[in-house]
Amino acid sequence: MHNQGMSRPILAGTLAMALLAAGTTAAADSRFGMAAKVGTTGLGLEGTVGLSERVNLRAGLYGFDYSKDFEEEGIDYDGDLKLRSAALLADWHPFGGNFRVSAGAYHNGNELKGKADGSLDIGDNTYDASLDATIDWRSFAPYVGIGYGNAIRGSRWSFAMDAGVMFTGSPDVRLRGEYKGDDSQEALDFGNDLRQEEQDLKDELKDFKYWPVLSLGVSYRF
């Protein structure tokens, strides 16, 4: 009877430890995490789910609007950069820790618009005119990169970092203009110079086929 009485608190303590261990294991094996990011794709929100011990699936939405003047082909533009993208990525953690290798694709909606107005040098001539320039990229952009952080393992809160590249292809350039004068010959020359200006812009930007992806953030494991 004495041994039986002693066994009850031991059994209760063992059961409590087992329940605590089970709860800790369940928390460590969380299958979903969220992250907030800031970087070259704008402000972002990502969700991560675990597929296996070393592979996660990550999806994100990113966006930001930024205004900055820029110069192209001797013309000063009032620029507006619109960052819009969505990503679906697979993260491989080869060593089972925070370091990861990522691959996947972005839906790329990034776009740069510029406006110029006044006395503009287009080609070899000067016109009283206005210009609207639009520069964008193909919507499907494969991605490869490396990073640090695992949103579904370790501490509830953790640091996240990514460095990679989107393969966007050469940008598409569209240039629209309005001639404000009343000289018919000059209007014809303006149209010809505008088409050449558009082609020159395409040639100047054709090698910008990659969008660097650099981001920092914090993640939370549910």
PDB file of C-alpha atoms in Angstrom:
ATOM      1  CA  MET A   1       0.000   0.000   0.000  1.00  0.00           C
ATOM      2  CA  HIS A   2       2.854   2.326   0.769  1.00  0.00           C
ATOM      3  CA  ASN A   3       4.448   1.739  -2.637  1.00  0.00           C
ATOM      4  CA  GLN A   4       1.078   2.224  -4.365  1.00  0.00           C
ATOM      5  CA  GLY A   5       0.633   5.614  -2.621  1.00  0.00           C
ATOM      6  CA  MET A   6       4.077   6.718  -3.708  1.00  0.00           C
ATOM      7  CA  SER A   7       3.410   5.658  -7.309  1.00  0.00           C
ATOM      8  CA  ARG A   8       0.441   8.042  -7.742  1.00  0.00           C
ATOM      9  CA  PRO A   9       2.405  11.356  -7.584  1.00  0.00           C
ATOM     10  CA  ILE A  10       5.151   9.786  -9.699  1.00  0.00           C
ATOM     11  CA  LEU A  11       2.558   8.705 -12.283  1.00  0.00           C
ATOM     12  CA  ALA A  12       0.915  12.147 -12.227  1.00  0.00           C
ATOM     13  CA  GLY A  13       4.273  13.869 -12.669  1.00  0.00           C
ATOM     14  CA  THR A  14       5.222  11.573 -15.536  1.00  0.00           C
ATOM     15  CA  LEU A  15       1.882  12.220 -17.254  1.00  0.00           C
ATOM     16  CA  ALA A  16       2.304  15.997 -16.868  1.00  0.00           C
ATOM     17  CA  MET A  17       5.800  15.845 -18.347  1.00  0.00           C
ATOM     18  CA  ALA A  18       4.506  13.751 -21.256  1.00  0.00           C
ATOM     19  CA  LEU A  19       1.716  16.249 -21.962  1.00  0.00           C
ATOM     20  CA  LEU A  20       4.181  19.134 -21.792  1.00  0.00           C
ATOM     21  CA  ALA A  21       6.555  17.354 -24.160  1.00  0.00           C
ATOM     22  CA  ALA A  22       3.704  16.622 -26.570  1.00  0.00           C
ATOM     23  CA  GLY A  23       2.666  20.269 -26.520  1.00  0.00           C
ATOM     24  CA  THR A  24       6.252  21.385 -27.110  1.00  0.00           C
ATOM     25  CA  THR A  25       6.628  18.937 -30.011  1.00  0.00           C
ATOM     26  CA  ALA A  26       3.385  20.116 -31.577  1.00  0.00           C
ATOM     27  CA  ALA A  27       4.548  23.719 -31.338  1.00  0.00           C
ATOM     28  CA  ALA A  28       7.926  22.849 -32.839  1.00  0.00           C
ATOM     29  CA  ASP A  29       6.198  21.088 -35.734  1.00  0.00           C
ATOM     30  CA  SER A  30       4.003  24.044 -36.715  1.00  0.00           C
ATOM     31  CA  ARG A  31       3.023  23.875 -40.373  1.00  0.00           C
ATOM     32  CA  PHE A  32       2.191  27.527 -41.043  1.00  0.00           C
ATOM     33  CA  GLY A  33       4.000  30.836 -40.623  1.00  0.00           C
ATOM     34  CA  MET A  34       3.619  34.446 -41.754  1.00  0.00           C
ATOM     35  CA  ALA A  35       6.259  37.053 -42.569  1.00  0.00           C
ATOM     36  CA  ALA A  36       6.278  40.811 -43.197  1.00  0.00           C
ATOM     37  CA  LYS A  37       8.971  41.997 -45.626  1.00  0.00           C
ATOM     38  CA  VAL A  38      10.434  45.193 -47.069  1.00  0.00           C
ATOM     39  CA  GLY A  39      12.780  45.316 -50.044  1.00  0.00           C
ATOM     40  CA  THR A  40      13.196  45.843 -53.774  1.00  0.00           C
ATOM     41  CA  THR A  41       9.764  44.351 -54.474  1.00  0.00           C
ATOM     42  CA  GLY A  42       8.131  46.790 -52.042  1.00  0.00           C
ATOM     43  CA  LEU A  43       6.272  45.950 -48.849  1.00  0.00           C
ATOM     44  CA  GLY A  44       5.286  42.312 -48.680  1.00  0.00           C
ATOM     45  CA  LEU A  45       3.289  39.738 -46.764  1.00  0.00           C
ATOM     46  CA  GLU A  46       4.211  36.046 -47.065  1.00  0.00           C
ATOM     47  CA  GLY A  47       2.710  32.774 -45.904  1.00  0.00           C
ATOM     48  CA  THR A  48       4.745  29.580 -45.507  1.00  0.00           C
ATOM     49  CA  VAL A  49       3.589  25.976 -45.185  1.00  0.00           C
ATOM     50  CA  GLY A  50       5.782  22.937 -44.595  1.00  0.00           C
ATOM     51  CA  LEU A  51       5.860  20.185 -47.213  1.00  0.00           C
ATOM     52  CA  SER A  52       8.540  18.043 -45.604  1.00  0.00           C
ATOM     53  CA  GLU A  53      11.259  18.302 -42.975  1.00  0.00           C
ATOM     54  CA  ARG A  54      13.480  20.407 -45.272  1.00  0.00           C
ATOM     55  CA  VAL A  55      11.119  21.801 -47.924  1.00  0.00           C
ATOM     56  CA  ASN A  56       8.578  24.604 -47.478  1.00  0.00           C
ATOM     57  CA  LEU A  57       6.167  26.260 -49.886  1.00  0.00           C
ATOM     58  CA  ARG A  58       6.019  30.070 -49.688  1.00  0.00           C
ATOM     59  CA  ALA A  59       3.573  32.521 -51.288  1.00  0.00           C
ATOM     60  CA  GLY A  60       3.750  36.294 -51.130  1.00  0.00           C
ATOM     61  CA  LEU A  61       2.113  39.543 -52.225  1.00  0.00           C
ATOM     62  CA  TYR A  62       4.166  42.735 -52.625  1.00  0.00           C
ATOM     63  CA  GLY A  63       3.535  46.338 -53.571  1.00  0.00           C
ATOM     64  CA  PHE A  64       4.646  49.949 -53.242  1.00  0.00           C
ATOM     65  CA  ASP A  65       4.351  53.260 -55.114  1.00  0.00           C
ATOM     66  CA  TYR A  66       7.400  55.507 -55.463  1.00  0.00           C
ATOM     67  CA  SER A  67       7.859  58.833 -57.260  1.00  0.00           C
ATOM     68  CA  LYS A  68      11.247  59.923 -58.596  1.00  0.00           C
ATOM     69  CA  ASP A  69      12.443  62.041 -61.525  1.00  0.00           C
ATOM     70  CA  PHE A  70      14.638  60.298 -64.108  1.00  0.00           C
ATOM     71  CA  GLU A  71      16.410  61.149 -67.342  1.00  0.00           C
ATOM     72  CA  GLU A  72      16.427  59.095 -70.538  1.00  0.00           C
ATOM     73  CA  GLU A  73      17.811  60.088 -73.938  1.00  0.00           C
ATOM     74  CA  GLY A  74      18.358  63.655 -72.729  1.00  0.00           C
ATOM     75  CA  ILE A  75      14.734  64.155 -71.587  1.00  0.00           C
ATOM     76  CA  ASP A  76      13.820  64.746 -67.926  1.00  0.00           C
ATOM     77  CA  TYR A  77      10.724  62.817 -66.823  1.00  0.00           C
ATOM     78  CA  ASP A  78       8.554  63.035 -63.726  1.00  0.00           C
ATOM     79  CA  GLY A  79       8.557  59.343 -62.844  1.00  0.00           C
ATOM     80  CA  ASP A  80       6.207  57.074 -60.927  1.00  0.00           C
ATOM     81  CA  LEU A  81       7.327  53.527 -60.126  1.00  0.00           C
ATOM     82  CA  LYS A  82       4.526  51.102 -59.302  1.00  0.00           C
ATOM     83  CA  LEU A  83       5.685  47.870 -57.668  1.00  0.00           C
ATOM     84  CA  ARG A  84       3.143  45.045 -57.889  1.00  0.00           C
ATOM     85  CA  SER A  85       4.014  41.341 -57.745  1.00  0.00           C
ATOM     86  CA  ALA A  86       3.021  37.956 -56.345  1.00  0.00           C
ATOM     87  CA  ALA A  87       5.312  34.986 -55.762  1.00  0.00           C
ATOM     88  CA  LEU A  88       5.064  31.221 -55.374  1.00  0.00           C
ATOM     89  CA  LEU A  89       8.358  29.750 -54.180  1.00  0.00           C
ATOM     90  CA  ALA A  90       9.780  26.472 -52.901  1.00  0.00           C
ATOM     91  CA  ASP A  91      12.348  26.811 -50.086  1.00  0.00           C
ATOM     92  CA  TRP A  92      14.870  24.011 -49.601  1.00  0.00           C
ATOM     93  CA  HIS A  93      16.768  23.981 -46.290  1.00  0.00           C
ATOM     94  CA  PRO A  94      19.679  21.646 -47.186  1.00  0.00           C
ATOM     95  CA  PHE A  95      21.151  21.570 -43.678  1.00  0.00           C
ATOM     96  CA  GLY A  96      17.846  21.527 -41.825  1.00  0.00           C
ATOM     97  CA  GLY A  97      18.463  25.008 -40.364  1.00  0.00           C
ATOM     98  CA  ASN A  98      17.668  28.563 -41.383  1.00  0.00           C
ATOM     99  CA  PHE A  99      19.725  28.756 -44.588  1.00  0.00           C
ATOM    100  CA  ARG A 100      17.603  28.114 -47.667  1.00  0.00           C
ATOM    101  CA  VAL A 101      17.803  27.884 -51.441  1.00  0.00           C
ATOM    102  CA  SER A 102      14.674  29.140 -53.196  1.00  0.00           C
ATOM    103  CA  ALA A 103      13.201  28.702 -56.664  1.00  0.00           C
ATOM    104  CA  GLY A 104       9.861  29.528 -58.216  1.00  0.00           C
ATOM    105  CA  ALA A 105       8.196  32.347 -60.111  1.00  0.00           C
ATOM    106  CA  TYR A 106       6.717  35.816 -59.730  1.00  0.00           C
ATOM    107  CA  HIS A 107       3.695  37.341 -61.384  1.00  0.00           C
ATOM    108  CA  ASN A 108       5.369  40.634 -62.221  1.00  0.00           C
ATOM    109  CA  GLY A 109       3.256  43.772 -62.493  1.00  0.00           C
ATOM    110  CA  ASN A 110       6.050  46.304 -61.916  1.00  0.00           C
ATOM    111  CA  GLU A 111       5.693  49.411 -64.070  1.00  0.00           C
ATOM    112  CA  LEU A 112       7.524  52.712 -64.507  1.00  0.00           C
ATOM    113  CA  LYS A 113       5.698  55.705 -65.963  1.00  0.00           C
ATOM    114  CA  GLY A 114       7.164  59.081 -66.850  1.00  0.00           C
ATOM    115  CA  LYS A 115       5.808  62.418 -68.038  1.00  0.00           C
ATOM    116  CA  ALA A 116       7.680  65.277 -69.703  1.00  0.00           C
ATOM    117  CA  ASP A 117       6.301  68.590 -70.902  1.00  0.00           C
ATOM    118  CA  GLY A 118       7.628  71.810 -72.419  1.00  0.00           C
ATOM    119  CA  SER A 119      10.525  72.434 -74.797  1.00  0.00           C
ATOM    120  CA  LEU A 120      11.826  68.913 -75.468  1.00  0.00           C
ATOM    121  CA  ASP A 121      14.839  67.766 -77.476  1.00  0.00           C
ATOM    122  CA  ILE A 122      13.624  64.775 -79.487  1.00  0.00           C
ATOM    123  CA  GLY A 123      16.029  63.461 -82.093  1.00  0.00           C
ATOM    124  CA  ASP A 124      17.872  66.408 -83.660  1.00  0.00           C
ATOM    125  CA  ASN A 125      14.996  68.843 -83.137  1.00  0.00           C
ATOM    126  CA  THR A 126      13.364  70.785 -80.325  1.00  0.00           C
ATOM    127  CA  TYR A 127       9.582  70.724 -79.945  1.00  0.00           C
ATOM    128  CA  ASP A 128       6.939  72.280 -77.740  1.00  0.00           C
ATOM    129  CA  ALA A 129       5.358  68.991 -76.759  1.00  0.00           C
ATOM    130  CA  SER A 130       4.401  66.547 -74.026  1.00  0.00           C
ATOM    131  CA  LEU A 131       5.511  62.926 -73.661  1.00  0.00           C
ATOM    132  CA  ASP A 132       4.165  59.929 -71.745  1.00  0.00           C
ATOM    133  CA  ALA A 133       6.528  56.982 -71.341  1.00  0.00           C
ATOM    134  CA  THR A 134       5.568  53.542 -70.002  1.00  0.00           C
ATOM    135  CA  ILE A 135       8.128  50.862 -69.184  1.00  0.00           C
ATOM    136  CA  ASP A 136       7.049  47.423 -68.006  1.00  0.00           C
ATOM    137  CA  TRP A 137       8.123  43.787 -68.126  1.00  0.00           C
ATOM    138  CA  ARG A 138       6.624  40.413 -68.954  1.00  0.00           C
ATOM    139  CA  SER A 139       4.236  39.172 -66.314  1.00  0.00           C
ATOM    140  CA  PHE A 140       5.822  35.722 -65.773  1.00  0.00           C
ATOM    141  CA  ALA A 141       9.275  35.930 -64.165  1.00  0.00           C
ATOM    142  CA  PRO A 142      11.174  32.820 -62.952  1.00  0.00           C
ATOM    143  CA  TYR A 143      13.107  33.321 -59.715  1.00  0.00           C
ATOM    144  CA  VAL A 144      16.152  31.788 -58.004  1.00  0.00           C
ATOM    145  CA  GLY A 145      17.812  32.935 -54.818  1.00  0.00           C
ATOM    146  CA  ILE A 146      19.105  32.178 -51.359  1.00  0.00           C
ATOM    147  CA  GLY A 147      17.853  33.287 -47.987  1.00  0.00           C
ATOM    148  CA  TYR A 148      17.855  32.930 -44.238  1.00  0.00           C
ATOM    149  CA  GLY A 149      14.957  32.037 -41.988  1.00  0.00           C
ATOM    150  CA  ASN A 150      12.426  29.277 -41.498  1.00  0.00           C
ATOM    151  CA  ALA A 151       8.956  30.574 -40.664  1.00  0.00           C
ATOM    152  CA  ILE A 152       7.634  27.226 -39.380  1.00  0.00           C
ATOM    153  CA  ARG A 153      10.517  26.078 -37.175  1.00  0.00           C
ATOM    154  CA  GLY A 154      12.432  27.442 -34.220  1.00  0.00           C
ATOM    155  CA  SER A 155      11.291  30.476 -32.237  1.00  0.00           C
ATOM    156  CA  ARG A 156       7.837  31.989 -32.645  1.00  0.00           C
ATOM    157  CA  TRP A 157       9.413  35.201 -33.939  1.00  0.00           C
ATOM    158  CA  SER A 158      12.398  35.033 -36.266  1.00  0.00           C
ATOM    159  CA  PHE A 159      14.425  37.066 -38.742  1.00  0.00           C
ATOM    160  CA  ALA A 160      13.973  36.602 -42.513  1.00  0.00           C
ATOM    161  CA  MET A 161      16.199  37.612 -45.433  1.00  0.00           C
ATOM    162  CA  ASP A 162      16.203  36.945 -49.184  1.00  0.00           C
ATOM    163  CA  ALA A 163      18.644  37.690 -51.999  1.00  0.00           C
ATOM    164  CA  GLY A 164      17.898  36.585 -55.548  1.00  0.00           C
ATOM    165  CA  VAL A 165      16.847  37.618 -59.014  1.00  0.00           C
ATOM    166  CA  MET A 166      13.713  37.648 -61.134  1.00  0.00           C
ATOM    167  CA  PHE A 167      14.297  36.867 -64.813  1.00  0.00           C
ATOM    168  CA  THR A 168      12.013  39.513 -66.311  1.00  0.00           C
ATOM    169  CA  GLY A 169      13.308  39.727 -69.885  1.00  0.00           C
ATOM    170  CA  SER A 170      13.911  43.014 -71.697  1.00  0.00           C
ATOM    171  CA  PRO A 171      11.406  45.747 -70.779  1.00  0.00           C
ATOM    172  CA  ASP A 172       8.656  46.861 -73.118  1.00  0.00           C
ATOM    173  CA  VAL A 173       8.788  50.594 -73.859  1.00  0.00           C
ATOM    174  CA  ARG A 174       5.844  52.659 -75.105  1.00  0.00           C
ATOM    175  CA  LEU A 175       6.208  56.357 -75.852  1.00  0.00           C
ATOM    176  CA  ARG A 176       3.245  58.609 -76.601  1.00  0.00           C
ATOM    177  CA  GLY A 177       3.540  62.288 -77.488  1.00  0.00           C
ATOM    178  CA  GLU A 178       1.524  65.387 -78.282  1.00  0.00           C
ATOM    179  CA  TYR A 179       2.885  68.165 -80.467  1.00  0.00           C
ATOM    180  CA  LYS A 180       1.610  71.571 -79.325  1.00  0.00           C
ATOM    181  CA  GLY A 181       2.675  73.674 -82.322  1.00  0.00           C
ATOM    182  CA  ASP A 182       0.746  74.543 -85.496  1.00  0.00           C
ATOM    183  CA  ASP A 183       3.394  73.876 -88.141  1.00  0.00           C
ATOM    184  CA  SER A 184       2.261  70.895 -90.258  1.00  0.00           C
ATOM    185  CA  GLN A 185       5.764  69.967 -91.421  1.00  0.00           C
ATOM    186  CA  GLU A 186       7.099  70.175 -87.897  1.00  0.00           C
ATOM    187  CA  ALA A 187       4.210  67.953 -86.784  1.00  0.00           C
ATOM    188  CA  LEU A 188       5.302  65.305 -89.318  1.00  0.00           C
ATOM    189  CA  ASP A 189       8.903  65.590 -88.140  1.00  0.00           C
ATOM    190  CA  PHE A 190       7.712  65.230 -84.542  1.00  0.00           C
ATOM    191  CA  GLY A 191       5.947  61.965 -85.370  1.00  0.00           C
ATOM    192  CA  ASN A 192       9.051  60.540 -87.044  1.00  0.00           C
ATOM    193  CA  ASP A 193      11.364  61.658 -84.238  1.00  0.00           C
ATOM    194  CA  LEU A 194       8.961  60.246 -81.632  1.00  0.00           C
ATOM    195  CA  ARG A 195       9.080  56.780 -83.210  1.00  0.00           C
ATOM    196  CA  GLN A 196      12.881  56.933 -83.319  1.00  0.00           C
ATOM    197  CA  GLU A 197      12.979  58.109 -79.700  1.00  0.00           C
ATOM    198  CA  GLU A 198      10.896  55.093 -78.674  1.00  0.00           C
ATOM    199  CA  GLN A 199      13.241  52.728 -80.505  1.00  0.00           C
ATOM    200  CA  ASP A 200      16.288  54.382 -78.932  1.00  0.00           C
ATOM    201  CA  LEU A 201      14.743  53.870 -75.487  1.00  0.00           C
ATOM    202  CA  LYS A 202      14.135  50.193 -76.230  1.00  0.00           C
ATOM    203  CA  ASP A 203      17.735  49.764 -77.380  1.00  0.00           C
ATOM    204  CA  GLU A 204      19.091  51.528 -74.296  1.00  0.00           C
ATOM    205  CA  LEU A 205      17.070  49.395 -71.867  1.00  0.00           C
ATOM    206  CA  LYS A 206      17.164  46.030 -73.644  1.00  0.00           C
ATOM    207  CA  ASP A 207      19.888  44.631 -71.353  1.00  0.00           C
ATOM    208  CA  PHE A 208      17.854  45.263 -68.172  1.00  0.00           C
ATOM    209  CA  LYS A 209      16.524  41.689 -68.147  1.00  0.00           C
ATOM    210  CA  TYR A 210      16.791  41.012 -64.420  1.00  0.00           C
ATOM    211  CA  TRP A 211      15.093  42.431 -61.342  1.00  0.00           C
ATOM    212  CA  PRO A 212      17.175  42.083 -58.154  1.00  0.00           C
ATOM    213  CA  VAL A 213      15.237  40.821 -55.158  1.00  0.00           C
ATOM    214  CA  LEU A 214      16.626  41.889 -51.784  1.00  0.00           C
ATOM    215  CA  SER A 215      14.404  41.859 -48.721  1.00  0.00           C
ATOM    216  CA  LEU A 216      14.459  41.827 -44.930  1.00  0.00           C
ATOM    217  CA  GLY A 217      11.655  41.015 -42.542  1.00  0.00           C
ATOM    218  CA  VAL A 218      10.314  39.205 -39.527  1.00  0.00           C
ATOM    219  CA  SER A 219       8.239  36.010 -39.410  1.00  0.00           C
ATOM    220  CA  TYR A 220       5.837  34.532 -36.899  1.00  0.00           C
ATOM    221  CA  ARG A 221       5.154  30.801 -36.462  1.00  0.00           C
ATOM    222  CA  PHE A 222       1.591  29.816 -35.573  1.00  0.00           C
TER     223      PHE A 222
END
